[in-house]
Amino acid sequence: MTLALVSALVGSLLGLELDPTFNEPLLSTSLQDFWGRRWNLVATNILRLTVYEPTKKMFTNVFGHRWATSPAVVTTFLASGLIHELMFYHMVRMKPTGEITVCFFLLHGMCVAVEIELKKTFKKWRFPRMISMSLTLGFMVKTSTWFWFPIIKRLMVTGEYC
């Protein structure tokens, strides 16, 4: 969110039209849609080019094209989690616990990988849009509550934030 605010401020001050950082994430119909096309598009594009595509190419050579997507997705989410742990550490100087990396991002990476495989298996079948949006938002809210809020609460109780 900070990136979006800074981007908007710099864009208006310099009179530049910058690429959007977010694309209506509340309208996401799946986790893949949320992470791949709607949430933090700058990070998504960087991770796609630097982690996902090279990892998928490597795994394609090992497992073949059909099975290379899942490990590439999970690896990309792991990298994102590690980056978040590093940013979090530098912002608040709290020793990383792995809750962000291991729990939140790996869970989401595994769920996106399963979702992609299910879409390949059941090509034409999909939930109605409103149900998909509700399930996606519900999953995001629930997992954020499980993994992010305890960290934020710990920071507020201990006063260990900047």
mmCIF file of N, CA and C in Angstrom, residues 41-56 76:
data_model
loop_
_atom_site.group_PDB
_atom_site.id
_atom_site.type_symbol
_atom_site.label_atom_id
_atom_site.label_comp_id
_atom_site.label_asym_id
_atom_site.label_seq_id
_atom_site.Cartn_x
_atom_site.Cartn_y
_atom_site.Cartn_z
ATOM 1 N N LEU A 41 1.236 -5.339 -8.314
ATOM 2 C CA LEU A 41 1.635 -5.725 -9.667
ATOM 3 C C LEU A 41 3.123 -5.512 -9.926
ATOM 4 N N VAL A 42 3.722 -4.560 -9.240
ATOM 5 C CA VAL A 42 5.163 -4.333 -9.391
ATOM 6 C C VAL A 42 5.931 -5.562 -8.896
ATOM 7 N N ALA A 43 5.618 -5.994 -7.668
ATOM 8 C CA ALA A 43 6.289 -7.171 -7.110
ATOM 9 C C ALA A 43 5.958 -8.419 -7.922
ATOM 10 N N THR A 44 4.702 -8.535 -8.349
ATOM 11 C CA THR A 44 4.291 -9.688 -9.152
ATOM 12 C C THR A 44 5.127 -9.797 -10.422
ATOM 13 N N ASN A 45 5.292 -8.683 -11.123
ATOM 14 C CA ASN A 45 6.068 -8.707 -12.372
ATOM 15 C C ASN A 45 7.543 -8.997 -12.133
ATOM 16 N N ILE A 46 8.095 -8.433 -11.062
ATOM 17 C CA ILE A 46 9.509 -8.695 -10.739
ATOM 18 C C ILE A 46 9.705 -10.170 -10.386
ATOM 19 N N LEU A 47 8.827 -10.706 -9.524
ATOM 20 C CA LEU A 47 8.946 -12.117 -9.132
ATOM 21 C C LEU A 47 8.706 -13.051 -10.317
ATOM 22 N N ARG A 48 7.797 -12.688 -11.205
ATOM 23 C CA ARG A 48 7.538 -13.521 -12.380
ATOM 24 C C ARG A 48 8.798 -13.637 -13.245
ATOM 25 N N LEU A 49 9.462 -12.492 -13.458
ATOM 26 C CA LEU A 49 10.650 -12.484 -14.311
ATOM 27 C C LEU A 49 11.884 -13.082 -13.646
ATOM 28 N N THR A 50 12.053 -12.849 -12.358
ATOM 29 C CA THR A 50 13.300 -13.253 -11.700
ATOM 30 C C THR A 50 13.245 -14.595 -10.986
ATOM 31 N N VAL A 51 12.045 -15.050 -10.619
ATOM 32 C CA VAL A 51 11.944 -16.317 -9.884
ATOM 33 C C VAL A 51 11.096 -17.330 -10.649
ATOM 34 N N TYR A 52 9.852 -16.976 -10.955
ATOM 35 C CA TYR A 52 8.917 -17.947 -11.531
ATOM 36 C C TYR A 52 9.394 -18.496 -12.885
ATOM 37 N N GLU A 53 9.679 -17.610 -13.834
ATOM 38 C CA GLU A 53 10.044 -18.089 -15.176
ATOM 39 C C GLU A 53 11.334 -18.911 -15.192
ATOM 40 N N PRO A 54 12.421 -18.455 -14.534
ATOM 41 C CA PRO A 54 13.619 -19.306 -14.531
ATOM 42 C C PRO A 54 13.405 -20.638 -13.803
ATOM 43 N N THR A 55 12.631 -20.601 -12.707
ATOM 44 C CA THR A 55 12.372 -21.835 -11.954
ATOM 45 C C THR A 55 11.517 -22.787 -12.768
ATOM 46 N N LYS A 56 10.509 -22.252 -13.458
ATOM 47 C CA LYS A 56 9.658 -23.102 -14.289
ATOM 48 C C LYS A 56 10.476 -23.739 -15.416
ATOM 49 N N THR A 76 8.295 -19.398 -5.970
ATOM 50 C CA THR A 76 8.067 -17.955 -6.081
ATOM 51 C C THR A 76 7.456 -17.402 -4.798
#
